[in-house]
mmCIF file of C-alpha atoms and ligand atoms in Angstrom:
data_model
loop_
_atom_site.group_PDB
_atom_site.id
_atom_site.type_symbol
_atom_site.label_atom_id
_atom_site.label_comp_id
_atom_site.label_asym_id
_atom_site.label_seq_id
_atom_site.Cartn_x
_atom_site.Cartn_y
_atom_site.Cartn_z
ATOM 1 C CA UNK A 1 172.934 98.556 -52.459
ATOM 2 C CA UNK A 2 172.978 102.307 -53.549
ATOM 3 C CA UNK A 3 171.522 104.949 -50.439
ATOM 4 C CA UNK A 4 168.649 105.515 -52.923
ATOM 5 C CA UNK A 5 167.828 102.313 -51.757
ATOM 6 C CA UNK A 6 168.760 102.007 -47.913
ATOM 7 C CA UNK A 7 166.141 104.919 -47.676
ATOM 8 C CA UNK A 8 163.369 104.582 -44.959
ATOM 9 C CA UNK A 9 160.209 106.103 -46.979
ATOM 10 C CA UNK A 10 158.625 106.393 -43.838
ATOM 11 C CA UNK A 11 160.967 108.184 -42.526
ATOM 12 C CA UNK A 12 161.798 111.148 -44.843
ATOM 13 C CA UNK A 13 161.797 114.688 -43.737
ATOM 14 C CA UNK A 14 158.853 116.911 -45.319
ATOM 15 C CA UNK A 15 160.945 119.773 -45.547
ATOM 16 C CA UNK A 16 164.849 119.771 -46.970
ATOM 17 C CA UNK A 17 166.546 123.296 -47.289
ATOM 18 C CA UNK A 18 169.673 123.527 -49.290
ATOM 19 C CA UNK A 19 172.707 126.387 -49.462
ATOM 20 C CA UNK A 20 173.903 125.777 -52.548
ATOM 21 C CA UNK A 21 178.014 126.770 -52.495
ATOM 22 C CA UNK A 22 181.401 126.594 -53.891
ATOM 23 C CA UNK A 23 180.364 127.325 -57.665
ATOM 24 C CA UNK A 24 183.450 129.774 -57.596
ATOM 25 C CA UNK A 25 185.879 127.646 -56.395
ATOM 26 C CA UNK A 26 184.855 124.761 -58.468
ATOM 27 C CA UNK A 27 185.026 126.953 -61.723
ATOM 28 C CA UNK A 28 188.381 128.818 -60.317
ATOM 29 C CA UNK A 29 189.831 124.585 -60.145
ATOM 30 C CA UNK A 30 188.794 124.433 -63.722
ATOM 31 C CA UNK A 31 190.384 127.740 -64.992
ATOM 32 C CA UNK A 32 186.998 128.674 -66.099
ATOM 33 C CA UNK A 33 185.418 131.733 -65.244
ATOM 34 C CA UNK A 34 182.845 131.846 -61.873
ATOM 35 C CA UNK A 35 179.748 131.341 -64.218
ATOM 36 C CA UNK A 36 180.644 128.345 -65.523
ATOM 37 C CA UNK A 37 180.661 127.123 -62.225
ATOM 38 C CA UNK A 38 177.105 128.631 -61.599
ATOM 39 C CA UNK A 39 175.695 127.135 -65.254
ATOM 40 C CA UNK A 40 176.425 123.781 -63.858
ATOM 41 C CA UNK A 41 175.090 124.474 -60.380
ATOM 42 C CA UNK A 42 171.905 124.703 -62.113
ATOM 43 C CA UNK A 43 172.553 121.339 -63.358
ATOM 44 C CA UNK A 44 172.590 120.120 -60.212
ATOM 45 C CA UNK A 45 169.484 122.251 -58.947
ATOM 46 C CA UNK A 46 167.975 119.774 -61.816
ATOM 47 C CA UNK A 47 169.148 116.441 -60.155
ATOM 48 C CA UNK A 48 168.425 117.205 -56.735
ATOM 49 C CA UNK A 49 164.464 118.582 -57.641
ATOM 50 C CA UNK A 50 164.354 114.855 -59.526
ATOM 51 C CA UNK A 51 165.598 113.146 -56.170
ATOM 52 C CA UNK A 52 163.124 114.805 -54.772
ATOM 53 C CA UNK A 53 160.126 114.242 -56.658
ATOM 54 C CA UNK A 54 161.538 110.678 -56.668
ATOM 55 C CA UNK A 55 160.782 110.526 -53.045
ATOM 56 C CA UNK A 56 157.723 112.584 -53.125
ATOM 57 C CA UNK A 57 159.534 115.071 -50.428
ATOM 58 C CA UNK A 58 157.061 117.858 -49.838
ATOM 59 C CA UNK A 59 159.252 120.868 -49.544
ATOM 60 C CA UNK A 60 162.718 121.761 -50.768
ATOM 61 C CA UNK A 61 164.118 125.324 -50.601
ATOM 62 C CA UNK A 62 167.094 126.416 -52.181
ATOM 63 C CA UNK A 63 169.075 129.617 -51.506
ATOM 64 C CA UNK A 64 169.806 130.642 -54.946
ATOM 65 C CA UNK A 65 170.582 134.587 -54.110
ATOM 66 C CA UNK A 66 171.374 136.164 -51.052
ATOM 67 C CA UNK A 67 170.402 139.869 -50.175
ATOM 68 C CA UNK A 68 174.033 140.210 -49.844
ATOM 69 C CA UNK A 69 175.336 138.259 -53.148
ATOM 70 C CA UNK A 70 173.497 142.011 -54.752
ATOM 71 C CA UNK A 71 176.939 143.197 -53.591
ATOM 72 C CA UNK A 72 178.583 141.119 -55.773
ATOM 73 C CA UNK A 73 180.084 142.305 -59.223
ATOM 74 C CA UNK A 74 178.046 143.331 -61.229
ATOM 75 C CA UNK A 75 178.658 141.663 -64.240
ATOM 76 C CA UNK A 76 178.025 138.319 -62.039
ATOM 77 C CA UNK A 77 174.954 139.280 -60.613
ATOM 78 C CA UNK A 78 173.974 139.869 -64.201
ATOM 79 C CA UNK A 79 174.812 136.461 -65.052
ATOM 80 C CA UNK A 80 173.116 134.490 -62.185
ATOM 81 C CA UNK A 81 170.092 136.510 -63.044
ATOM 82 C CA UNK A 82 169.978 135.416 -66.486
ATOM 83 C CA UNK A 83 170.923 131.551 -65.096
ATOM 84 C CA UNK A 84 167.435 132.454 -62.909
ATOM 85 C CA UNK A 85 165.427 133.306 -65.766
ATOM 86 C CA UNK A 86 166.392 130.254 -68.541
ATOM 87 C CA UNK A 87 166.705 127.518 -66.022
ATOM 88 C CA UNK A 88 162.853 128.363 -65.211
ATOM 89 C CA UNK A 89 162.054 129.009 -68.755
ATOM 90 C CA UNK A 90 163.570 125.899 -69.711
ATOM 91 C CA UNK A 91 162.534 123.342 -66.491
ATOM 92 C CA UNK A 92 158.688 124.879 -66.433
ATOM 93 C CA UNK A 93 157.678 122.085 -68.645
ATOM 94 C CA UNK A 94 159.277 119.800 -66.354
ATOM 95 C CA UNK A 95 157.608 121.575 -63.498
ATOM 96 C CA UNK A 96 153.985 120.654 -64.810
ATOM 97 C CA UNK A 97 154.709 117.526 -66.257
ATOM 98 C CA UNK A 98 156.172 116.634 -62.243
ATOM 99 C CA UNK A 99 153.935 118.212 -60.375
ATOM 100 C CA UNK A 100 156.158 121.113 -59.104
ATOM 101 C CA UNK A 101 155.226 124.113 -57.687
ATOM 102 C CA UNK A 102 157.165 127.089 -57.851
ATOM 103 C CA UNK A 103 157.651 129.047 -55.075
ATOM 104 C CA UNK A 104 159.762 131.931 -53.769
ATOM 105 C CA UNK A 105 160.961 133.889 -50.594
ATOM 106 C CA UNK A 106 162.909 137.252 -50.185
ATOM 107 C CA UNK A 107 162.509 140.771 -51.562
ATOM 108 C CA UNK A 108 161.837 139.765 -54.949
ATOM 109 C CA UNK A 109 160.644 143.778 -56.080
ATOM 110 C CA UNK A 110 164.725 144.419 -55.775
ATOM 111 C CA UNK A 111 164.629 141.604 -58.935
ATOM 112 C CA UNK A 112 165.765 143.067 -62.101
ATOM 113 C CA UNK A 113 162.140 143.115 -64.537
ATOM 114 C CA UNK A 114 162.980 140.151 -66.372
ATOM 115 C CA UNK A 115 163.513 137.987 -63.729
ATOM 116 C CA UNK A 116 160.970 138.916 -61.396
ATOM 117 C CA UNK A 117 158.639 138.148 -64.487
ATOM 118 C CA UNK A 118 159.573 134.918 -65.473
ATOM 119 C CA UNK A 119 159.662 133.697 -61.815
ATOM 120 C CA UNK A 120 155.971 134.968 -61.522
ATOM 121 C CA UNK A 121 155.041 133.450 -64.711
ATOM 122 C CA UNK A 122 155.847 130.483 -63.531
ATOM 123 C CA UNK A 123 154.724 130.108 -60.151
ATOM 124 C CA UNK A 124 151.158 131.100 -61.401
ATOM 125 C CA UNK A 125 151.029 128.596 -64.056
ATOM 126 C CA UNK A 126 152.735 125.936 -61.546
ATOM 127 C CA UNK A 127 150.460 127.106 -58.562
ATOM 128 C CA UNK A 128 147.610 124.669 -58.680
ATOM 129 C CA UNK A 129 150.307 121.653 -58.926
ATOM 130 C CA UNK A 130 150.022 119.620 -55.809
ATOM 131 C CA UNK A 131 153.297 117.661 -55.524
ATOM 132 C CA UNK A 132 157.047 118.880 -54.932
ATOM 133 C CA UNK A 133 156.603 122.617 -53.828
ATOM 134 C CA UNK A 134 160.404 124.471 -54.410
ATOM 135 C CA UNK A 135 161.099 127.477 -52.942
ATOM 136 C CA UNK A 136 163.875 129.743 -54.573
ATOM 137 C CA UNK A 137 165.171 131.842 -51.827
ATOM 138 C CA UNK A 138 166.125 135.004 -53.961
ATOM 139 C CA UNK A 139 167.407 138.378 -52.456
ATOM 140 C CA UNK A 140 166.550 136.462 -49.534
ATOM 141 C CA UNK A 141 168.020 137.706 -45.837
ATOM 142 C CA UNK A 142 166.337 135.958 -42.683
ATOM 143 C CA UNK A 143 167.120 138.853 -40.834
ATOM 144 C CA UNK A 144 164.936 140.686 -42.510
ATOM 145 C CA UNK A 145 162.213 138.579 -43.031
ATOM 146 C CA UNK A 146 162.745 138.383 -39.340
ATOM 147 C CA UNK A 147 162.211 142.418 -39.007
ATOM 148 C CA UNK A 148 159.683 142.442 -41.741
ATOM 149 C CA UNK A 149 157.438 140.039 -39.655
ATOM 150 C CA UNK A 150 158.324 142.265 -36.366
ATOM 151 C CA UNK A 151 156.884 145.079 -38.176
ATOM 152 C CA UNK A 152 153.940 143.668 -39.534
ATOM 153 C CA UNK A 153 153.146 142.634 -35.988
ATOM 154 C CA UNK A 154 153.490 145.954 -34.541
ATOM 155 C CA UNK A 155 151.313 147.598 -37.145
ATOM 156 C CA UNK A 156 148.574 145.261 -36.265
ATOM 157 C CA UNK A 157 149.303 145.838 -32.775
ATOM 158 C CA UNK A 158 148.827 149.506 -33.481
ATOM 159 C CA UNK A 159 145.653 149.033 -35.209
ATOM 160 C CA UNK A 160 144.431 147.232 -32.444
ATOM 161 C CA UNK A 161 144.236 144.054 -34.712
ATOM 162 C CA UNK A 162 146.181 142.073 -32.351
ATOM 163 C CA UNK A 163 147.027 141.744 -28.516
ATOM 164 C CA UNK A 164 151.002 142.103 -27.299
ATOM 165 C CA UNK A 165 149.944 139.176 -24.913
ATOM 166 C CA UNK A 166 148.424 136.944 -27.938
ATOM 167 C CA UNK A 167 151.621 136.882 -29.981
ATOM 168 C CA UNK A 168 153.016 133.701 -29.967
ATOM 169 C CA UNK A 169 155.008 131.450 -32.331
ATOM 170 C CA UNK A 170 152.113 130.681 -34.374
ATOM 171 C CA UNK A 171 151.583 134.193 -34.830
ATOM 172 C CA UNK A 172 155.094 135.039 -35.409
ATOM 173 C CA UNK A 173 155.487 132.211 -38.153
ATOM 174 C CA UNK A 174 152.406 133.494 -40.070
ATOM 175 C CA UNK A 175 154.175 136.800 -40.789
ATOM 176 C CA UNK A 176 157.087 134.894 -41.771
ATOM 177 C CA UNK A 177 157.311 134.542 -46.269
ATOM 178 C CA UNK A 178 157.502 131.003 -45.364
ATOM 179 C CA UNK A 179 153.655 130.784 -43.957
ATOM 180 C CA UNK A 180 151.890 127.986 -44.091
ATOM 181 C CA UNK A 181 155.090 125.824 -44.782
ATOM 182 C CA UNK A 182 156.649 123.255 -42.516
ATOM 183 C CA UNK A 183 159.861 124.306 -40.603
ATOM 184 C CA UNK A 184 163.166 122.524 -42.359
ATOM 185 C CA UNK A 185 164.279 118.798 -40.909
ATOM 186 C CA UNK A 186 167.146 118.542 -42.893
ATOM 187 C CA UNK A 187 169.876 121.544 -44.129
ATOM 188 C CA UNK A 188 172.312 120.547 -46.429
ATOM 189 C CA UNK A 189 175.439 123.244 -47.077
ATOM 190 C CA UNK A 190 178.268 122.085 -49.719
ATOM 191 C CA UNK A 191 181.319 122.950 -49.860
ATOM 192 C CA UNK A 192 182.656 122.494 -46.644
ATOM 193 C CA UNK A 193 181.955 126.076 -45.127
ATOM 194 C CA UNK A 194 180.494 125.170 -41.607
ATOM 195 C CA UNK A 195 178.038 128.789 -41.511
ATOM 196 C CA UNK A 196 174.191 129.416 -41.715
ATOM 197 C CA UNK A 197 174.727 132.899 -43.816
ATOM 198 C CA UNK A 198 171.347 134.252 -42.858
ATOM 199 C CA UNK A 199 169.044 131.453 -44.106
ATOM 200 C CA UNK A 200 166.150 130.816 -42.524
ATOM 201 C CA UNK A 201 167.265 131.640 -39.130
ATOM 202 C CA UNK A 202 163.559 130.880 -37.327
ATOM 203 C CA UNK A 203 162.797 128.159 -39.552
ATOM 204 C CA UNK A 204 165.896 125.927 -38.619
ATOM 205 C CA UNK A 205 165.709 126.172 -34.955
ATOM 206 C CA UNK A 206 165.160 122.330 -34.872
ATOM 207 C CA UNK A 207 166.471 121.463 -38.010
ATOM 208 C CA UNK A 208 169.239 118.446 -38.970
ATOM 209 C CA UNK A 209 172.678 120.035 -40.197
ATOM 210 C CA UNK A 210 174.401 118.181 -42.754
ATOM 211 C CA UNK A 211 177.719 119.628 -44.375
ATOM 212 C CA UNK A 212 179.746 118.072 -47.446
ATOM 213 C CA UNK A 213 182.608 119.277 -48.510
ATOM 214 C CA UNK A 214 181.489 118.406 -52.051
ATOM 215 C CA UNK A 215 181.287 121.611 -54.060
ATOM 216 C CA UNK A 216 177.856 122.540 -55.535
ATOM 217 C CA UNK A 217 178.340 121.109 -58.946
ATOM 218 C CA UNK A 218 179.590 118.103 -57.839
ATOM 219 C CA UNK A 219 176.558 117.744 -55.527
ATOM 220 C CA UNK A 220 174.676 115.243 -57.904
ATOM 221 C CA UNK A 221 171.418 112.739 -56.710
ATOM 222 C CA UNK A 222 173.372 110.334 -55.298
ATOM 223 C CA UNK A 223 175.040 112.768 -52.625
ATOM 224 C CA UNK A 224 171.125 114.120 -52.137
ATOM 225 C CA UNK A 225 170.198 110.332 -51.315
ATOM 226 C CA UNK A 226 172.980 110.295 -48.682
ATOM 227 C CA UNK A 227 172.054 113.486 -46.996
ATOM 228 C CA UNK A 228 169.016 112.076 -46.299
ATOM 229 C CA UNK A 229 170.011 108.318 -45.305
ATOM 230 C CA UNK A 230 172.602 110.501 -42.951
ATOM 231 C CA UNK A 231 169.441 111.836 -41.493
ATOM 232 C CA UNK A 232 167.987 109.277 -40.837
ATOM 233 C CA UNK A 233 170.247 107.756 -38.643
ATOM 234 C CA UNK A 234 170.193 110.507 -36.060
ATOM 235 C CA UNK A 235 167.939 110.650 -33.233
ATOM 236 C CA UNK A 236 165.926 113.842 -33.142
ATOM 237 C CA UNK A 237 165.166 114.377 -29.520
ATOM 238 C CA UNK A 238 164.088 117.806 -29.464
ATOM 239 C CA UNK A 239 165.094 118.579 -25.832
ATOM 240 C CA UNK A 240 163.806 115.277 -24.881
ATOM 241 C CA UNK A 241 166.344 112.582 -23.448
ATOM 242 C CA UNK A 242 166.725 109.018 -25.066
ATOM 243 C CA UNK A 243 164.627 107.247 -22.894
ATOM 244 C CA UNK A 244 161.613 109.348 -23.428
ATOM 245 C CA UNK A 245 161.564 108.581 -26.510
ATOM 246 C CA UNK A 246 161.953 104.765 -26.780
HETATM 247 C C1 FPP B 1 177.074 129.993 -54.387
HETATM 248 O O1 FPP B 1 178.360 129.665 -54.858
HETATM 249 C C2 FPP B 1 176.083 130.042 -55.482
HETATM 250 C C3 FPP B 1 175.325 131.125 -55.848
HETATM 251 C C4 FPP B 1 175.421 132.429 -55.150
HETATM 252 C C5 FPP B 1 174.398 131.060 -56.999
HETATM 253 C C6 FPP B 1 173.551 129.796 -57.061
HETATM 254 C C7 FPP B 1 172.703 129.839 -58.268
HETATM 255 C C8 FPP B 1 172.492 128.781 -59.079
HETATM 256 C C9 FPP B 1 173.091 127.441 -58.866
HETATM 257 C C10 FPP B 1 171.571 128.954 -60.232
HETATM 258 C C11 FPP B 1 170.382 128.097 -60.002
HETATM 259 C C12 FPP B 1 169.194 128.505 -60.721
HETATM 260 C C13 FPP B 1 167.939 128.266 -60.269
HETATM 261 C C14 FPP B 1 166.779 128.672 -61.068
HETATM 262 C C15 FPP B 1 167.664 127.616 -58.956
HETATM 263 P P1 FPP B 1 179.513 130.762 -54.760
HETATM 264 O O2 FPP B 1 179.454 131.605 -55.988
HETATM 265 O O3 FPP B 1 179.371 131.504 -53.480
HETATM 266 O O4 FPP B 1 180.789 129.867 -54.754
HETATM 267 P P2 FPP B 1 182.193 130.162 -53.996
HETATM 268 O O5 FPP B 1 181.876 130.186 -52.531
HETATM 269 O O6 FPP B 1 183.031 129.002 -54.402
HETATM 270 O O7 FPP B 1 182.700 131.466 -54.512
#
């Protein structure tokens, strides 16, 4: 029996985030050069969006481009921007003919034109769709979505919108860019790097960890179906002891 089939649908998490890594190394194995290994990262962006619709997951965010990967050279950066712009060109179709909506998180203004175009483009013509909704976290830091929300706060504070004593999480998570979203069950990082890298630092404060030493492009359905049965066989107690909860 494949995991595709030991899956609980009853039990799936409505939220899955993923770090997507080790396209460089798994290009550098090859001989090829570090794009390569991005070009068929998006291939596998592809199969795990279909194992998700498959399983009519709500939520799946990927972290596509850190704040920090702007440091990168510049010739790559070039590169995974252009990835950005004809993998959406090329899956919107896809998109409305599954139901996907198209979201995204970060400071997408630092986005060169292009890019920030296309993505737009296609989360307005995807935004009515009511199944899969992906997030693309892009130029995406948590710490400073984390600030960002701070601030917002403090100006409504200041404008007397808002009460210091009234701020709660609820509050807090509404000035987050992920609003109105569920908080991550499961994370999935490849590669075998055991680090968070500023993703959704808030969001996972409950969330399931699951790390594969599988590198990015490697990371195919299949390994998405096992993430999940791997979740489901832990015993989220959320401070809670055993007993409580049988
Ligand atoms: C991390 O591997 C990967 C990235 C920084 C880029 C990920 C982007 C894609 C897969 C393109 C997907 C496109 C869409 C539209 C979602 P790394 O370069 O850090 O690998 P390394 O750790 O082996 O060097």
């Amino acid at each position: 029996m494949g995991s595709r089939d030991q899956i609980d649908l009853s039990k799936l998490p409505k939220h899955i985030a993923i770090i997507m890594d080790g396209n460089g190394r798994w290009a550098k194995e090859k001989g090829k050069l570090r794009v390569f290994g991005h070009r068929n990262g998006a291939l596998s962006v592809r199969a795990v969006v279909e194992g998700a619709v498959e399983l009519k997951i709500g939520y799946l965010t990927l972290y596509t481009f850190s704040l920090e990967n702007w440091n990168r050279p510049k010739i790559e950066v070039m590169a995974i921007m252009e990835l950005i712009v004809n993998t959406i060109h090329r899956e919107i179709e896809t998109f409305m003919d599954k139901n996907v909506r198209l979201n995204a998180i970060g400071d997408l203004d630092l986005l060169p034109n292009k890019c920030y175009n296309e993505l737009t483009n296609a989360m307005d013509k995807t935004s009515g769709n009511t199944g899969l909704v992906l997030t693309l976290a892009l130029s995406y830091s948590s710490r400073r979505e984390i600030l960002r929300a701070v601030r917002n706060i403090a100006d409504k504070v200041n404008a007397g919108e808002l009460r210091t004593e009234d701020i709660d999480e609820e509050i807090f998570e509404d000035n987050l860019f992920t609003k109105g979203m569920p908080n991550p069950e499961l994370l999935i990082r490849t590669s075998g790097e055991y680090r968070i890298s500023n993703y959704l630092l808030w969001q996972i404060a409950y969330a399931e960890l699951y790390f594969t030493t599988k590198l990015w492009p490697d990371f195919r359905k299949e390994d998405f179906f096992e993430a999940i049965l791997d979740y489901q066989k832990r015993e989220r107690r959320f401070g809670m002891t055993s007993e409580q909860l049988n």
